[in-house]
mmCIF file of C-alpha atoms in Angstrom:
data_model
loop_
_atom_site.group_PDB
_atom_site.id
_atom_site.type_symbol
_atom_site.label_atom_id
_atom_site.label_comp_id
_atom_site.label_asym_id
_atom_site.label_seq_id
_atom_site.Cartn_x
_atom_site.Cartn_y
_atom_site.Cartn_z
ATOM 1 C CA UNK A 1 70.211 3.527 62.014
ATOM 2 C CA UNK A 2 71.059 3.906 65.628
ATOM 3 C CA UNK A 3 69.065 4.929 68.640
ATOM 4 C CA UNK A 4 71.285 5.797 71.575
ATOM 5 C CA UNK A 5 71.459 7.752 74.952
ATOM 6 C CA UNK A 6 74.841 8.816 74.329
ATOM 7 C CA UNK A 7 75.141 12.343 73.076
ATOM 8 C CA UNK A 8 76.148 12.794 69.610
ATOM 9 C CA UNK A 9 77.981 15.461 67.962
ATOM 10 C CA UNK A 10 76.497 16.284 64.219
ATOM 11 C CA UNK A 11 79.666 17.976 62.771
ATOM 12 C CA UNK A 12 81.105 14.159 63.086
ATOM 13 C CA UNK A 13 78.194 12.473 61.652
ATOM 14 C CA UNK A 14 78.365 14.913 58.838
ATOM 15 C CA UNK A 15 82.084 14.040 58.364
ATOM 16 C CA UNK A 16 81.327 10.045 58.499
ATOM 17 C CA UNK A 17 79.449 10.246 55.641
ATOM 18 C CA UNK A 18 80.179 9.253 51.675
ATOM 19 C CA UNK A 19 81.304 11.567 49.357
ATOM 20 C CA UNK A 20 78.468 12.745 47.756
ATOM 21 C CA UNK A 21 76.914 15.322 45.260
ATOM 22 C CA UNK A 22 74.801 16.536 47.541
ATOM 23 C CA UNK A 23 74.507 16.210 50.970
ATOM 24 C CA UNK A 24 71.658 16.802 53.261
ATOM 25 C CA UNK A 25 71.629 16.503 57.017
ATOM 26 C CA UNK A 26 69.058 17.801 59.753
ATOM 27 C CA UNK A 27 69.565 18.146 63.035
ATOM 28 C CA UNK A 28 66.234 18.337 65.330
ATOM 29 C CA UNK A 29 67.582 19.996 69.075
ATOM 30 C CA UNK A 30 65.112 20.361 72.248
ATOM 31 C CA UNK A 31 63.499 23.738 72.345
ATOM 32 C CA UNK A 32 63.519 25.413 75.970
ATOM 33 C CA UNK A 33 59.787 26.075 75.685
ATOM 34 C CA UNK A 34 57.107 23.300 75.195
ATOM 35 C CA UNK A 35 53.279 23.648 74.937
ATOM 36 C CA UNK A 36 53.172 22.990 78.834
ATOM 37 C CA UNK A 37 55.589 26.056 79.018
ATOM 38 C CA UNK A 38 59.485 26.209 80.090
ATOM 39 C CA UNK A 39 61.828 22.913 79.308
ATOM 40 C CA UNK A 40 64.892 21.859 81.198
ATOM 41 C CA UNK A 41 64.977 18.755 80.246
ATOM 42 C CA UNK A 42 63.353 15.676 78.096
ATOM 43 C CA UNK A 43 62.716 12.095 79.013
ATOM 44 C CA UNK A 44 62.333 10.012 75.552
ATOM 45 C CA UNK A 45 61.044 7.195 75.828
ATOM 46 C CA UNK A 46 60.699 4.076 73.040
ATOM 47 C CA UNK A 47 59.815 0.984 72.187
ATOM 48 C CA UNK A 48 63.269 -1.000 71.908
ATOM 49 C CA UNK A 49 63.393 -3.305 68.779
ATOM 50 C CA UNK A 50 60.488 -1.958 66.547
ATOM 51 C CA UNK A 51 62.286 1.500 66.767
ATOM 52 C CA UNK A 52 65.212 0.077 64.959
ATOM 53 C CA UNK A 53 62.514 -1.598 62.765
ATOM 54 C CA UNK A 54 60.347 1.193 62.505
ATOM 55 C CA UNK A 55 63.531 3.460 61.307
ATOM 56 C CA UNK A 56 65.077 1.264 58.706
ATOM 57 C CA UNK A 57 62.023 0.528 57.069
ATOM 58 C CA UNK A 58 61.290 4.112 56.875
ATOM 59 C CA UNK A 59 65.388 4.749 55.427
ATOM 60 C CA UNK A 60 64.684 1.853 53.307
ATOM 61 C CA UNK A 61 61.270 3.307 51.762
ATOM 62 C CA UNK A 62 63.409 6.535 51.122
ATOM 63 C CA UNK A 63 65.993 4.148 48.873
ATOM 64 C CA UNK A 64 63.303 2.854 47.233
ATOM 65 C CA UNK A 65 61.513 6.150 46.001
ATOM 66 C CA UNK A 66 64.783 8.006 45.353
ATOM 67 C CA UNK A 67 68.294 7.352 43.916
ATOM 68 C CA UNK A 68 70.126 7.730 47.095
ATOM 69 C CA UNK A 69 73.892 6.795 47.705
ATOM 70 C CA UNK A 70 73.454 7.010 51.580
ATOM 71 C CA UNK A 71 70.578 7.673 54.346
ATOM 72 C CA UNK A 72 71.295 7.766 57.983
ATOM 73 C CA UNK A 73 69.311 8.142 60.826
ATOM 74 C CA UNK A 74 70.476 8.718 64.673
ATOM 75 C CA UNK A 75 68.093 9.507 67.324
ATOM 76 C CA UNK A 76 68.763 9.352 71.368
ATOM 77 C CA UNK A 77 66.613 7.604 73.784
ATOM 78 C CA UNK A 78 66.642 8.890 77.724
ATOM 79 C CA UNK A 79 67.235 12.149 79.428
ATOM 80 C CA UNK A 80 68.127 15.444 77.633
ATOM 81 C CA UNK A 81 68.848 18.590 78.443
ATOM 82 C CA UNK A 82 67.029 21.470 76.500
ATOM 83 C CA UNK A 83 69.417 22.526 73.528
ATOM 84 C CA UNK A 84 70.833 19.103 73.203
ATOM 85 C CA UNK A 85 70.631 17.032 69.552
ATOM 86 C CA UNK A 86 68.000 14.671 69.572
ATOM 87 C CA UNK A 87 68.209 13.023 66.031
ATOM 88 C CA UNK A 88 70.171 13.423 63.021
ATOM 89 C CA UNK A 89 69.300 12.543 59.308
ATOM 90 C CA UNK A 90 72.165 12.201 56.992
ATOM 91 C CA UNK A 91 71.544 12.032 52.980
ATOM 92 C CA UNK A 92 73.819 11.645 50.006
ATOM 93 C CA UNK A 93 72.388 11.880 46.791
ATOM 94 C CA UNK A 94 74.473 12.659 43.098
ATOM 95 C CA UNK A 95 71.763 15.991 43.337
ATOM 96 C CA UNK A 96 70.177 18.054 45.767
ATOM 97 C CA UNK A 97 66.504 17.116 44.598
ATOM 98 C CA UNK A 98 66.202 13.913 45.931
ATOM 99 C CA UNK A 99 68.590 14.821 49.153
ATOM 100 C CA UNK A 100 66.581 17.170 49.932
ATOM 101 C CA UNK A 101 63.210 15.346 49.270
ATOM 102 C CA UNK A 102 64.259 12.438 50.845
ATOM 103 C CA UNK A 103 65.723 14.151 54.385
ATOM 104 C CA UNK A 104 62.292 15.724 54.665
ATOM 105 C CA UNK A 105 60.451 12.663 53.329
ATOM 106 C CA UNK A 106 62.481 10.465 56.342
ATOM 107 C CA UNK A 107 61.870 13.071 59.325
ATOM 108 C CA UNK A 108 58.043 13.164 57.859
ATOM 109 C CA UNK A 109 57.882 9.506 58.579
ATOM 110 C CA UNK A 110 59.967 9.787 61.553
ATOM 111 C CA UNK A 111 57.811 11.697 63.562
ATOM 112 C CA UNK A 112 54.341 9.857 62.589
ATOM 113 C CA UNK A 113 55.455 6.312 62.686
ATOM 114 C CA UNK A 114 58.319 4.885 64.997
ATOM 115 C CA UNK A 115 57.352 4.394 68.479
ATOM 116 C CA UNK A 116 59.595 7.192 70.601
ATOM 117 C CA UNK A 117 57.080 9.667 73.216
ATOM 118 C CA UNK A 118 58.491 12.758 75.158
ATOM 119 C CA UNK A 119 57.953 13.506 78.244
ATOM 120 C CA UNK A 120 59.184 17.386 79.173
ATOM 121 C CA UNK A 121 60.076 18.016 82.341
ATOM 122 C CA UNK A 122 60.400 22.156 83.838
ATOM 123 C CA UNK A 123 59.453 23.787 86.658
ATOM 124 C CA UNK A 124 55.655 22.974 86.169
ATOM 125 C CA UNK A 125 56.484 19.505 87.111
ATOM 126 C CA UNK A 126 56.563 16.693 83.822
ATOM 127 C CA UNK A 127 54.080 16.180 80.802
ATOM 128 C CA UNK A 128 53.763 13.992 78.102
ATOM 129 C CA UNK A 129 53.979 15.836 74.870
ATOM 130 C CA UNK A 130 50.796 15.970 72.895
ATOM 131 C CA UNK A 131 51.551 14.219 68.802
ATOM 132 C CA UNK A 132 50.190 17.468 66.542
ATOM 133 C CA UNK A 133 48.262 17.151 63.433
ATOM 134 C CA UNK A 134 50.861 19.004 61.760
ATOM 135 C CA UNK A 135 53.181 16.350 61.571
ATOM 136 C CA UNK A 136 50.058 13.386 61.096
ATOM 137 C CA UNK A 137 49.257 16.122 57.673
ATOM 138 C CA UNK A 138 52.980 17.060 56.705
ATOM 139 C CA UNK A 139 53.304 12.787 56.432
ATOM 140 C CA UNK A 140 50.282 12.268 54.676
ATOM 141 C CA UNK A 141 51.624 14.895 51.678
ATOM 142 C CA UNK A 142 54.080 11.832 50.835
ATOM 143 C CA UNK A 143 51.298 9.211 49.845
ATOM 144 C CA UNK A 144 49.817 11.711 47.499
ATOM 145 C CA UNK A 145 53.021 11.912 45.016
ATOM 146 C CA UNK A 146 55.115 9.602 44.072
ATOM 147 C CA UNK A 147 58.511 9.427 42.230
ATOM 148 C CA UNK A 148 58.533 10.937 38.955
ATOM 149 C CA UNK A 149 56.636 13.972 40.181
ATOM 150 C CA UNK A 150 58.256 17.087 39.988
ATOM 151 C CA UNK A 151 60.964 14.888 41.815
ATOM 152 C CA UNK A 152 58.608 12.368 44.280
ATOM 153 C CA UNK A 153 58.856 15.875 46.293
ATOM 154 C CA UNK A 154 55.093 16.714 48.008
ATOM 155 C CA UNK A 155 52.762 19.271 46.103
ATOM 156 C CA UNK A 156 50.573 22.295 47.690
ATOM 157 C CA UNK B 1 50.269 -16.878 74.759
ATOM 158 C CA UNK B 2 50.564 -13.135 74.225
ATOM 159 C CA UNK B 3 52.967 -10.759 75.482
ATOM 160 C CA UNK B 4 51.467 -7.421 75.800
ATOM 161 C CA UNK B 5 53.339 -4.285 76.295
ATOM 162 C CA UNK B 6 52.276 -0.583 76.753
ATOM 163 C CA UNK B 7 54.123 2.223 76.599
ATOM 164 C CA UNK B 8 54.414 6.014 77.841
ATOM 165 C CA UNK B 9 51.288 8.017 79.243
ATOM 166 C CA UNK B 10 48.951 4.736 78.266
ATOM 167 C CA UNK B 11 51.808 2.772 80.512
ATOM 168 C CA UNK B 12 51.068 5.109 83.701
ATOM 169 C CA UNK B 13 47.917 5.492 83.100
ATOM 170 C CA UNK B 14 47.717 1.731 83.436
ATOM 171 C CA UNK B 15 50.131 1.342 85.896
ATOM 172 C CA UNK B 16 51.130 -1.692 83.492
ATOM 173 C CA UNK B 17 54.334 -2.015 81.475
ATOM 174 C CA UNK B 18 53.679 -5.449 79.999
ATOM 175 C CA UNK B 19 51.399 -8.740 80.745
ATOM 176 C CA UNK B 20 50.881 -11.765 79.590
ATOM 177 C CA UNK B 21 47.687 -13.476 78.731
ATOM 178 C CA UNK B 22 46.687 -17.199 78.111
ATOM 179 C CA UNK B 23 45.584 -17.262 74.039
ATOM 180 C CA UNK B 24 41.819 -17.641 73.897
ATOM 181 C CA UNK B 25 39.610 -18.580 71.027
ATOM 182 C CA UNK B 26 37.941 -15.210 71.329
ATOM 183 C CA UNK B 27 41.067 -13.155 70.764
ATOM 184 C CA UNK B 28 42.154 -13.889 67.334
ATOM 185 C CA UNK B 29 42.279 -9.927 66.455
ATOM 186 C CA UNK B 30 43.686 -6.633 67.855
ATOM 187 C CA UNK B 31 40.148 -5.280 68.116
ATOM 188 C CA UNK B 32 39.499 -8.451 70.635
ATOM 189 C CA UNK B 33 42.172 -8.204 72.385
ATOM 190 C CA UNK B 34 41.286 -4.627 72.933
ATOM 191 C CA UNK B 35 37.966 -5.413 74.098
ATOM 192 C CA UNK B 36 38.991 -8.608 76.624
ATOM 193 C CA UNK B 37 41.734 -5.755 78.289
ATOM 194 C CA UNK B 38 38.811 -3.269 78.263
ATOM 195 C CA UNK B 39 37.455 -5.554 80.623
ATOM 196 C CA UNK B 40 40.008 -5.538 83.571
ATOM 197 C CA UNK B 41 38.396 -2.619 85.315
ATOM 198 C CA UNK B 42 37.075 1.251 84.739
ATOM 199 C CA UNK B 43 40.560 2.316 84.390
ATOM 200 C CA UNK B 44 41.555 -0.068 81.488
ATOM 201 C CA UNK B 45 38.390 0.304 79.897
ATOM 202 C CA UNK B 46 38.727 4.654 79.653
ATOM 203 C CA UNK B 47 41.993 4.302 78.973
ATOM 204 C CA UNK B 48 42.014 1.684 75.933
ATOM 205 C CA UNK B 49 38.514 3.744 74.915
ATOM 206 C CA UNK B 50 40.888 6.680 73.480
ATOM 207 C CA UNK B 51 40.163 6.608 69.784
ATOM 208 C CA UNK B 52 43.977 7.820 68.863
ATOM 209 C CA UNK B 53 45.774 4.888 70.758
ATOM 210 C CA UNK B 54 48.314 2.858 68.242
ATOM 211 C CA UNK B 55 48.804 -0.518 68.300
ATOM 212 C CA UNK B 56 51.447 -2.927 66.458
ATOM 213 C CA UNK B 57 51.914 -6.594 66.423
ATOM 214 C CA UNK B 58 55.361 -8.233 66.484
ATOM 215 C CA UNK B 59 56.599 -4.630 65.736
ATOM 216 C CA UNK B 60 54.791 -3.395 63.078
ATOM 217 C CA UNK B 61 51.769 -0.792 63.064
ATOM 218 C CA UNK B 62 48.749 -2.546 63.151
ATOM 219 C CA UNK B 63 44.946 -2.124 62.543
ATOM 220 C CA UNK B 64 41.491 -3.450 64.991
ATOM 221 C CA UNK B 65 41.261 -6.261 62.429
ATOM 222 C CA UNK B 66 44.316 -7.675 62.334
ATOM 223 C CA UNK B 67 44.659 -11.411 63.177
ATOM 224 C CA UNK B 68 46.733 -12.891 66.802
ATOM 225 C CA UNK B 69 48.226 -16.165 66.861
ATOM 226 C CA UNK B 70 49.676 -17.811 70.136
ATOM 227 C CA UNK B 71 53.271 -16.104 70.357
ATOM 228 C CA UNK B 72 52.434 -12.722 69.320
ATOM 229 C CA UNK B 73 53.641 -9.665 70.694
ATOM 230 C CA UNK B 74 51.653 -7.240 70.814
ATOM 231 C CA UNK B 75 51.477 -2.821 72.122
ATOM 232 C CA UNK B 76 49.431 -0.073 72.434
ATOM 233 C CA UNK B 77 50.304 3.244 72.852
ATOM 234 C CA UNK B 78 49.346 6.983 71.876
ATOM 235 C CA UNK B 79 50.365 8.753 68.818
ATOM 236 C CA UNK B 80 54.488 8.597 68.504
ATOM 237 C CA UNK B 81 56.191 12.024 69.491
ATOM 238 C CA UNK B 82 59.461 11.227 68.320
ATOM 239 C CA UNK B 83 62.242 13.496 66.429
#
């Protein structure tokens, strides 16, 4: 797990990681356009120490509920520029069911539960970014099934 | 003694990034600690009355009832927007 201004480069993450069946990595960027309209730039801010917390436990709970031979999570903290990687989630699993489950199942968690907020900042001055019920309801899929389930993945 | 911090829109909106507050017999919960910071004026009190504020306690997500000892550190803040 690391949190970090520094900008990271994906393609090396990728490379850092164990040989593996199957590999899964995501890469979430900042979009240009927010609901407040045009982004140049985001200011992330979080809550240093239960971040760290927050995102093991969460990589942890993904170990526990899969057979995983790796799960790592990088996410960056301070100004970015629109088009810039913001985190990374790297999986290794002996088969693509449980990478795959458990990459989604981690940014799921991600988004609902450790403590990072966005501000955007464009040419309509700065706004905090609004949390959606999307991601509250795409989280909540992953208390209703549990390994063993057509592969711990969510149903409906 | 309780350290307590506040973060993003909640933190401007308070003008307050962290205080600290003499333990009381009355705040032995997040729920009463809620209440007593309610009390520090008509800004605290419309801004801690948003129903989808978070809270956690020596890190970890917490709910209204859970107990505050002497040492604690406690936040509240608005729904994460991380990722």
């Amino acid at each position: 797990m690391r949190v970090q201004e520094a900008a990271f480069s994906p393609d090396q993450l990728q490379r850092s990681l164990p040989a593996a069946g199957a590999v899964v990595t995501f890469t979430g960027n900042v979009r240009d356009v927010g609901a407040g309209g045009a982004v140049d730039a985001l200011q992330l801010e979080h809550y240093a120490g239960m971040t760290e917390h927050s995102l093991q436990a969460i990589a942890e709970e993904a170990a526990a509920r899969w057979v995983l031979t790796a799960a790592h999570v990088v996410h960056r903290v301070g100004r970015l520029d629109a088009g810039e990687a913001i985190v990374w989630v790297g999986v290794c699993a002996a088969h693509r069911a449980e990478a795959f489950a458990a990459c989604e199942f981690i940014m799921d968690a991600l988004k609902t539960r450790a403590p990072f907020w966005k501000k955007e900042h464009g040419p309509q001055g700065a706004r905090w970014v609004d949390a959606r019920a999307s991601d509250v309801a795409r989280a909540q899929r992953w208390q209703l099934t549990r390994t063993g389930d057509a592969n711990g993945s969510p149903g409906g | 003694m309780l350290r307590v911090l506040f973060f993003a829109r909640l933190r401007e909106q308070l003008g307050c990034e962290s205080l600290e507050l003499a333990s009381e017999p009355g705040i032995d919960s997040l729920a009463a600690l809620r209440a007593a910071l309610s009390e520090r004026g008509p800004v605290w009190k419309e801004a801690l009355a948003d129903a989808n504020l978070l809270a956690a306690v020596n890190q970890s997500l917490a709910e209204p009832g859970t107990p505050l000892v002497s040492g604690d550190e406690v936040a509240f803040f608005p729904p994460v927007t991380g990722g």
